[in-house]
CSV table of C-alpha atoms and ligand atoms in Angstrom, one decimal:
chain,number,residue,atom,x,y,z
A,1,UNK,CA,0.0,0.0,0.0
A,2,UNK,CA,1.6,3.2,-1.3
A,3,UNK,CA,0.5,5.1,1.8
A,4,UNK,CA,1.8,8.6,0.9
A,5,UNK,CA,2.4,8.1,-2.8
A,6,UNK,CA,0.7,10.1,-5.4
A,7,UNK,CA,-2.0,8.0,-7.6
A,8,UNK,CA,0.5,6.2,-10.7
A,9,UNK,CA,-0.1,6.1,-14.0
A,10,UNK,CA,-1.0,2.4,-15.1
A,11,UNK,CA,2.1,0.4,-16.1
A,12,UNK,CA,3.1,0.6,-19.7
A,13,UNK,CA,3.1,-2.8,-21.5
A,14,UNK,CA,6.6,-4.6,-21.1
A,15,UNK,CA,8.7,-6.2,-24.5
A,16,UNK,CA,9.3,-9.3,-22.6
A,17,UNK,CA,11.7,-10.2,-26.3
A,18,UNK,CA,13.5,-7.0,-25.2
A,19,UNK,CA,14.3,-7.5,-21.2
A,20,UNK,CA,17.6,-6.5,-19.9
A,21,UNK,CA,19.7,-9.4,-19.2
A,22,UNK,CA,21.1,-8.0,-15.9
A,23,UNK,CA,19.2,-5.6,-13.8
A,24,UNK,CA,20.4,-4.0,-10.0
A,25,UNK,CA,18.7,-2.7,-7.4
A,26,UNK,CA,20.0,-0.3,-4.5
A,27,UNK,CA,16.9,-0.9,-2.0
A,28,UNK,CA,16.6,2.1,-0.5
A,29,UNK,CA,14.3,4.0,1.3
A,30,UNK,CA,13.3,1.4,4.2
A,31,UNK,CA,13.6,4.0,6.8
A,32,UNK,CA,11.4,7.0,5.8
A,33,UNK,CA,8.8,4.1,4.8
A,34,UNK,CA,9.1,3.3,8.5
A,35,UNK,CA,8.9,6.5,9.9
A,36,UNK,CA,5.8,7.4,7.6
A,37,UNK,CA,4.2,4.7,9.7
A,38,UNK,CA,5.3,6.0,12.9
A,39,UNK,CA,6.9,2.2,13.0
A,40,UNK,CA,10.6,1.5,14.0
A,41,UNK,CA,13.4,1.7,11.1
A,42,UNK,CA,13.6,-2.4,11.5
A,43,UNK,CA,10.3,-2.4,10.2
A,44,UNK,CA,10.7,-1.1,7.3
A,45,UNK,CA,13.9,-3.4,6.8
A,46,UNK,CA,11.6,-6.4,7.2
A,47,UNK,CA,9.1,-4.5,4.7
A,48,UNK,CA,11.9,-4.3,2.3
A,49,UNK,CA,13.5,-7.6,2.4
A,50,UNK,CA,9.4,-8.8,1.8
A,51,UNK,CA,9.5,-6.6,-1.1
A,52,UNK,CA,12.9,-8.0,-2.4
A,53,UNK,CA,11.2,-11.8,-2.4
A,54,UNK,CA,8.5,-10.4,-4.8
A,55,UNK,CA,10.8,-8.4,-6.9
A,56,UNK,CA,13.2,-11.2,-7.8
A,57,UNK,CA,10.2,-13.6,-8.2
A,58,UNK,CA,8.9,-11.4,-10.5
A,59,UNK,CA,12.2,-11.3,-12.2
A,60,UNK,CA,13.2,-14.7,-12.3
A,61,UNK,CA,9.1,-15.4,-13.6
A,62,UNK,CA,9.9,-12.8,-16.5
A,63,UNK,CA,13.4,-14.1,-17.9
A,64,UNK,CA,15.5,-11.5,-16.1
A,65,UNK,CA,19.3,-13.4,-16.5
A,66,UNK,CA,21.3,-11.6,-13.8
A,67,UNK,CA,19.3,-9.7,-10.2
A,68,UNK,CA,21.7,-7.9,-8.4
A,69,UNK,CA,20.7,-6.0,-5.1
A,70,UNK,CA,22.4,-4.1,-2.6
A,71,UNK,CA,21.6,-4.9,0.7
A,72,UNK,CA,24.5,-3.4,2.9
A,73,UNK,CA,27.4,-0.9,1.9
A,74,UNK,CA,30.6,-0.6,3.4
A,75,UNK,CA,29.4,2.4,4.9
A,76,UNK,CA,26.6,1.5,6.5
A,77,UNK,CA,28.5,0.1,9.6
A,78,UNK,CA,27.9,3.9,10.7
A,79,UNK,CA,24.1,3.0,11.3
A,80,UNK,CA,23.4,2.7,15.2
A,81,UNK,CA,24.1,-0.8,16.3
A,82,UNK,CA,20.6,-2.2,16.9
A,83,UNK,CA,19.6,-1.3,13.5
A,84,UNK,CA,23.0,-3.1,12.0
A,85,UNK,CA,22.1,-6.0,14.1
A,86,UNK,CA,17.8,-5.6,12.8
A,87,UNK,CA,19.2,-5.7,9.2
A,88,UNK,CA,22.1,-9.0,9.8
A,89,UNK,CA,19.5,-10.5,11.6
A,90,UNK,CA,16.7,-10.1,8.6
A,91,UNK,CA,19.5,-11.7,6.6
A,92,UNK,CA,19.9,-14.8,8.9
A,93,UNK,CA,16.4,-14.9,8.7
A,94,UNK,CA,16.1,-14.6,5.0
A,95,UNK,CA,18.8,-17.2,4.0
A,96,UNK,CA,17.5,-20.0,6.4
A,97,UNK,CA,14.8,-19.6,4.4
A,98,UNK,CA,15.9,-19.3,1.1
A,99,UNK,CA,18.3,-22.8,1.4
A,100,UNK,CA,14.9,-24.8,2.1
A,101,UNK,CA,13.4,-22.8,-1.2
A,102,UNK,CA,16.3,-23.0,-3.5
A,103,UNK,CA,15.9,-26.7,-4.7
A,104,UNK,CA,12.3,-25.7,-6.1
A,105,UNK,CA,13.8,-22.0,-7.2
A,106,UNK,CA,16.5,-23.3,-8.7
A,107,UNK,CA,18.0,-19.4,-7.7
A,108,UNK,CA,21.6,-19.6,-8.0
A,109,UNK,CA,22.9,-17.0,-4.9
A,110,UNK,CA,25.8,-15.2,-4.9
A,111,UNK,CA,27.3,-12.7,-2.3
A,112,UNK,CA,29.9,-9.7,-3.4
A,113,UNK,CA,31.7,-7.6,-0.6
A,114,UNK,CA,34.0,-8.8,2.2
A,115,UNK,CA,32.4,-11.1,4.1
A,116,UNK,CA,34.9,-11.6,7.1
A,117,UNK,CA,33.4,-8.3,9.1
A,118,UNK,CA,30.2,-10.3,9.5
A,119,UNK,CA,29.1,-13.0,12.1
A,120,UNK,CA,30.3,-16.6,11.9
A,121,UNK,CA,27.0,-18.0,11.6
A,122,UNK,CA,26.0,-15.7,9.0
A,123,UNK,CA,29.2,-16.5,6.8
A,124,UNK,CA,28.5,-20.2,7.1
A,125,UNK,CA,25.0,-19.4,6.0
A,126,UNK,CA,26.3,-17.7,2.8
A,127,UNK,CA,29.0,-20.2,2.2
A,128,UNK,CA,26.3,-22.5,2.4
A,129,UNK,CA,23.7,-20.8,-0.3
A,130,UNK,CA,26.9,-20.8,-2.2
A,131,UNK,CA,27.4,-24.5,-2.6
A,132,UNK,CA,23.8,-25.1,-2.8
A,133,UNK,CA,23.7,-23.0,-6.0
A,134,UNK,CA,26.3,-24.3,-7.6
A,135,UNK,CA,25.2,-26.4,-10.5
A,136,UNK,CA,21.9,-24.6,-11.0
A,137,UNK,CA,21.2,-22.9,-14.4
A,138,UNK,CA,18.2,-20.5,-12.9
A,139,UNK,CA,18.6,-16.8,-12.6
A,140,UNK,CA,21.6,-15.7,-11.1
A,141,UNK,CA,20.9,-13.6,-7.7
A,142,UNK,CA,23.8,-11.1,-6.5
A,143,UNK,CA,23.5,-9.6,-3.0
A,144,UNK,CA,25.6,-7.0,-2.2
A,145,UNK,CA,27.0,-7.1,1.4
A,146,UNK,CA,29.6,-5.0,3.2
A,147,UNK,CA,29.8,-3.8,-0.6
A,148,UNK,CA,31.1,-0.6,-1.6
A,149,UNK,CA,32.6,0.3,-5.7
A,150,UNK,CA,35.7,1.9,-4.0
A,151,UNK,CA,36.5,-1.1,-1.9
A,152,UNK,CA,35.8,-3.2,-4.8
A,153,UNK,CA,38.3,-1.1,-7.4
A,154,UNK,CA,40.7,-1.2,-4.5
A,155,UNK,CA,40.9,-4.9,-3.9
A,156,UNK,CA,41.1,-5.1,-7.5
A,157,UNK,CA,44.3,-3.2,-7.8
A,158,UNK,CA,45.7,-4.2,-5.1
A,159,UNK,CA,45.7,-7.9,-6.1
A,160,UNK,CA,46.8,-6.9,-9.8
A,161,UNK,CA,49.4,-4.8,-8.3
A,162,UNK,CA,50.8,-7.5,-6.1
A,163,UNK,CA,50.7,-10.0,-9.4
A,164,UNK,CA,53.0,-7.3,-11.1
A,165,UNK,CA,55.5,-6.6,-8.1
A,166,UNK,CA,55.8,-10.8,-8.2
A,167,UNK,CA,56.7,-10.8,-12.0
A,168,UNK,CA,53.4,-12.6,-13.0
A,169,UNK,CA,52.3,-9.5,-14.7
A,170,UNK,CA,53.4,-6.4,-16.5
A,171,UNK,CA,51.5,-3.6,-16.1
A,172,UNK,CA,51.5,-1.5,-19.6
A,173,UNK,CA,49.8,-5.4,-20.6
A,174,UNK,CA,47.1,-4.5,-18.0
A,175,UNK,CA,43.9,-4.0,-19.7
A,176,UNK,CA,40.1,-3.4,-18.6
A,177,UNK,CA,39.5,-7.2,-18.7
A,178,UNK,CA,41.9,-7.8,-16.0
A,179,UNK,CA,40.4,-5.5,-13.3
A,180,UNK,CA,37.0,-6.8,-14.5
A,181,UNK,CA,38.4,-10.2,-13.4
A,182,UNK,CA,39.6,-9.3,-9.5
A,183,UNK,CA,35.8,-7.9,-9.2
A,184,UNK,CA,33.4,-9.3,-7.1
A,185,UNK,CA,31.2,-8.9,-10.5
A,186,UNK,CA,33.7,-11.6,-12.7
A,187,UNK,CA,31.9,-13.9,-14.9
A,188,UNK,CA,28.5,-11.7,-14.6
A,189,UNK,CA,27.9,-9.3,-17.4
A,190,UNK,CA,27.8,-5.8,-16.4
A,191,UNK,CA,24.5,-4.1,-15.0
A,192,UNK,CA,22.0,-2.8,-18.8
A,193,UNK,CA,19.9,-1.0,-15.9
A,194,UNK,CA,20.2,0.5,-12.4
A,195,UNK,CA,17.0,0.8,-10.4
A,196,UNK,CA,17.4,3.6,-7.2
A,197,UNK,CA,13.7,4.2,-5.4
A,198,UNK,CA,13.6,6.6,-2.7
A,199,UNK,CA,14.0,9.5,-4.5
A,200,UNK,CA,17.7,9.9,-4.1
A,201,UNK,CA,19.4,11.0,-7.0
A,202,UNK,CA,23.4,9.3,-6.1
A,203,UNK,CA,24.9,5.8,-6.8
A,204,UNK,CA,26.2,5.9,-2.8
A,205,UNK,CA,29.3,3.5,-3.8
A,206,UNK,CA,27.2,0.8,-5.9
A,207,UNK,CA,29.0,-0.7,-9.0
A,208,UNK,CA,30.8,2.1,-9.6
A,209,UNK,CA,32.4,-0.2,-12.6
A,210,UNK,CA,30.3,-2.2,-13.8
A,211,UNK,CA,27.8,0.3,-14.6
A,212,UNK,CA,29.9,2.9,-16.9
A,213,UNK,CA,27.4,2.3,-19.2
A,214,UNK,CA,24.2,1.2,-17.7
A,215,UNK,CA,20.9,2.9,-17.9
A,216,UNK,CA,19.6,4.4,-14.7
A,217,UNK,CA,15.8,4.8,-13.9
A,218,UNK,CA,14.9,6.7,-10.6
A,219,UNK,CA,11.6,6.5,-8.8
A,220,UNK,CA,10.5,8.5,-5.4
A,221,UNK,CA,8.3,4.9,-5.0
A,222,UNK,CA,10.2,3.8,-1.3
A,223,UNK,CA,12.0,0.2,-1.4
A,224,UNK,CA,8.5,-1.2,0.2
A,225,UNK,CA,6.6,-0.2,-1.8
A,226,UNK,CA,8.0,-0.4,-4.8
A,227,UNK,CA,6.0,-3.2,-6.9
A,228,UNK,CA,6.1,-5.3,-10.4
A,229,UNK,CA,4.0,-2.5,-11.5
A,230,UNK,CA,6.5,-0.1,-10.8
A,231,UNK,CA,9.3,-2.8,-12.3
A,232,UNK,CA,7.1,-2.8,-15.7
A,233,UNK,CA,7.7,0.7,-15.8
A,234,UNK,CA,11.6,0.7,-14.9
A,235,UNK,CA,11.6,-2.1,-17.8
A,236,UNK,CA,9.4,0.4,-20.0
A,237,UNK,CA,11.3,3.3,-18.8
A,238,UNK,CA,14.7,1.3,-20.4
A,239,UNK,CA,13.3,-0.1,-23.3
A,240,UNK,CA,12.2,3.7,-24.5
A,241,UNK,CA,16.0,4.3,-24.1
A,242,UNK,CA,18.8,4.8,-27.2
A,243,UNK,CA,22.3,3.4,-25.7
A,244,UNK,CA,24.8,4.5,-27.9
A,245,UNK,CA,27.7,3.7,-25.8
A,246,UNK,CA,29.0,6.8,-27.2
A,247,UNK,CA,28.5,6.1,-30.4
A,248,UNK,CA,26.1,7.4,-33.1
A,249,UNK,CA,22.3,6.1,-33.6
A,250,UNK,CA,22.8,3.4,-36.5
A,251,UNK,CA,19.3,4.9,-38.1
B,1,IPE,C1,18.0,1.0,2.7
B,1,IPE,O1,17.0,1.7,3.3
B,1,IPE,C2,18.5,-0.2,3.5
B,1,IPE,C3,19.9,-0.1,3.9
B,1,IPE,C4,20.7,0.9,3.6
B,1,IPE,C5,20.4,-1.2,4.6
B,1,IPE,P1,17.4,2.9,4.3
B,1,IPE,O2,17.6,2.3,5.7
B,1,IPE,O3,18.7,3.6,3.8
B,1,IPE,O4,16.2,3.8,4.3
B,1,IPE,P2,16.2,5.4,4.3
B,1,IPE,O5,17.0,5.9,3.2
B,1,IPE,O6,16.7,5.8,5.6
B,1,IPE,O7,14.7,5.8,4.1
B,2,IPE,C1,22.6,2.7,-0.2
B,2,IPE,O1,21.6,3.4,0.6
B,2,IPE,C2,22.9,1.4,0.4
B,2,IPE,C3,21.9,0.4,0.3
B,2,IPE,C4,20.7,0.5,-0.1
B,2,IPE,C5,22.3,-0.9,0.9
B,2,IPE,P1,22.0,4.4,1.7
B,2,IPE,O2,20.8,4.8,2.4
B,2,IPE,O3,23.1,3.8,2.6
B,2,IPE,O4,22.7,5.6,0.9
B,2,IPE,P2,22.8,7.1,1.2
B,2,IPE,O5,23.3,7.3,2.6
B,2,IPE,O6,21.4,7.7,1.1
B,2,IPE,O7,23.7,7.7,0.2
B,3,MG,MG1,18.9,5.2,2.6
């Protein structure tokens, strides 16, 4: 229920031929849906991560390749402890679940940040989702956790560095495939369209690579609320879209 939203136009109709093979999410906006309610912050987590179960059904239902969502940056440890704990624990929640679901799902689950930072149990409960989806051939989920572009970038050069100080590498050879290949992201084709509810009109550190040339559709929806209805229209909103990559038009 889109509480405080204004009335929405109907969704346009959706080229299902024409989808975007990989689409990411930054779910934001969990708070203020929360606060709208007069309900705690954690609320509104548990709202969202409801909201992400529909979203990627509804992707995964579609023939959407590639889902990736980011769940926690690397600067979100700055959030007061109970809510840091609201949101690990929603992901404990979320995975115990998902390993009895991904046998019928068939959801292959990924993680990309540093893990380490997080508790034991939840690690093994990644690791786990991990091995589980190896072997399946359904859509690909990524969830971004303790993620941040910088960080990313900055493992990446440090590892390529270190493979040039050893002699394994030369660094005039160096080319944009080999950073793509110390990222998180290696082996996933890079975002066609970047989905940021809430209103906020930043990136806030999310595949700060990987999307050099993806399309970007903003909505003031909050991460709750934000339905397939409002997905057809991000799809719409991309399809409508010329990318030239900085070419010319071939018309
Ligand atoms: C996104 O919602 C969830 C996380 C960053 C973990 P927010 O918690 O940032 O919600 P707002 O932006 O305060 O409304
Ligand atoms: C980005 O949202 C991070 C996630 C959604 C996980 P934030 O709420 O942390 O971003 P800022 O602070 O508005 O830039
Ligand atoms: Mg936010």
């Amino acid at each position: 229920m889109a509480l405080f939203s204004p009335r929405r136009a109907p969704a346009p109709a959706v080229d299902m031929s024409r989808l975007p093979r990989h689409v990411a999410v930054i779910m934001d906006g969990n708070g203020r849906w929360a606060k709208r309610r007069g309900l705690p912050r954690t609320a509104g987590h548990a709202a969202g991560a409801e909201t992400f179960r529909t979203i990627a059904t509804y992707c995964r239902d579609i023939g959407i390749k590639y889902f990736t969502v980011y769940a926690f940056s690397t600067e979100n440890w700055k959030r007061p402890a109970e809510e840091v704990s609201a949101i690990m624990g929603l992901l404990n929640q979320y995975l115990r679940e998902a390993i009895e679901k991904m046998e019928r799902d068939r959801i292959r689950l990924h993680f990309w940040g540093d893990l380490t930072p997080l508790a034991p149990e939840l690690q093994a409960l990644c690791r786990e989702t991990g091995r589980i989806s190896e072997g399946y051939d359904g859509m690909e989920v990524n969830v971004c956790l303790n993620y941040g572009g910088r960080d990313e970038i900055l493992r990446a050069a440090r590892a390529l560095a270190a493979e040039c100080s050893a002699g394994l590498r030369c660094p005039e050879e160096l080319g944009e495939a080999d950073l793509s290949a110390h990222l998180w992201s290696r082996d996933v084709p890079d975002p066609d369209l970047v989905i940021r509810p809430s209103g906020e009109l930043r990136v806030s550190n999310f595949l700060l690579w990987q999307s050099a040339y993806a399309e970007y559709y903003f909505t003031d929806v909050l991460w709750p609320d934000f339905s397939k209805a409002e997905m057809d229209r991000a799809l719409a909103a991309y399809q409508s879209r010329s990318r030239r990559y900085g070419g010319v038009d071939g018309r």
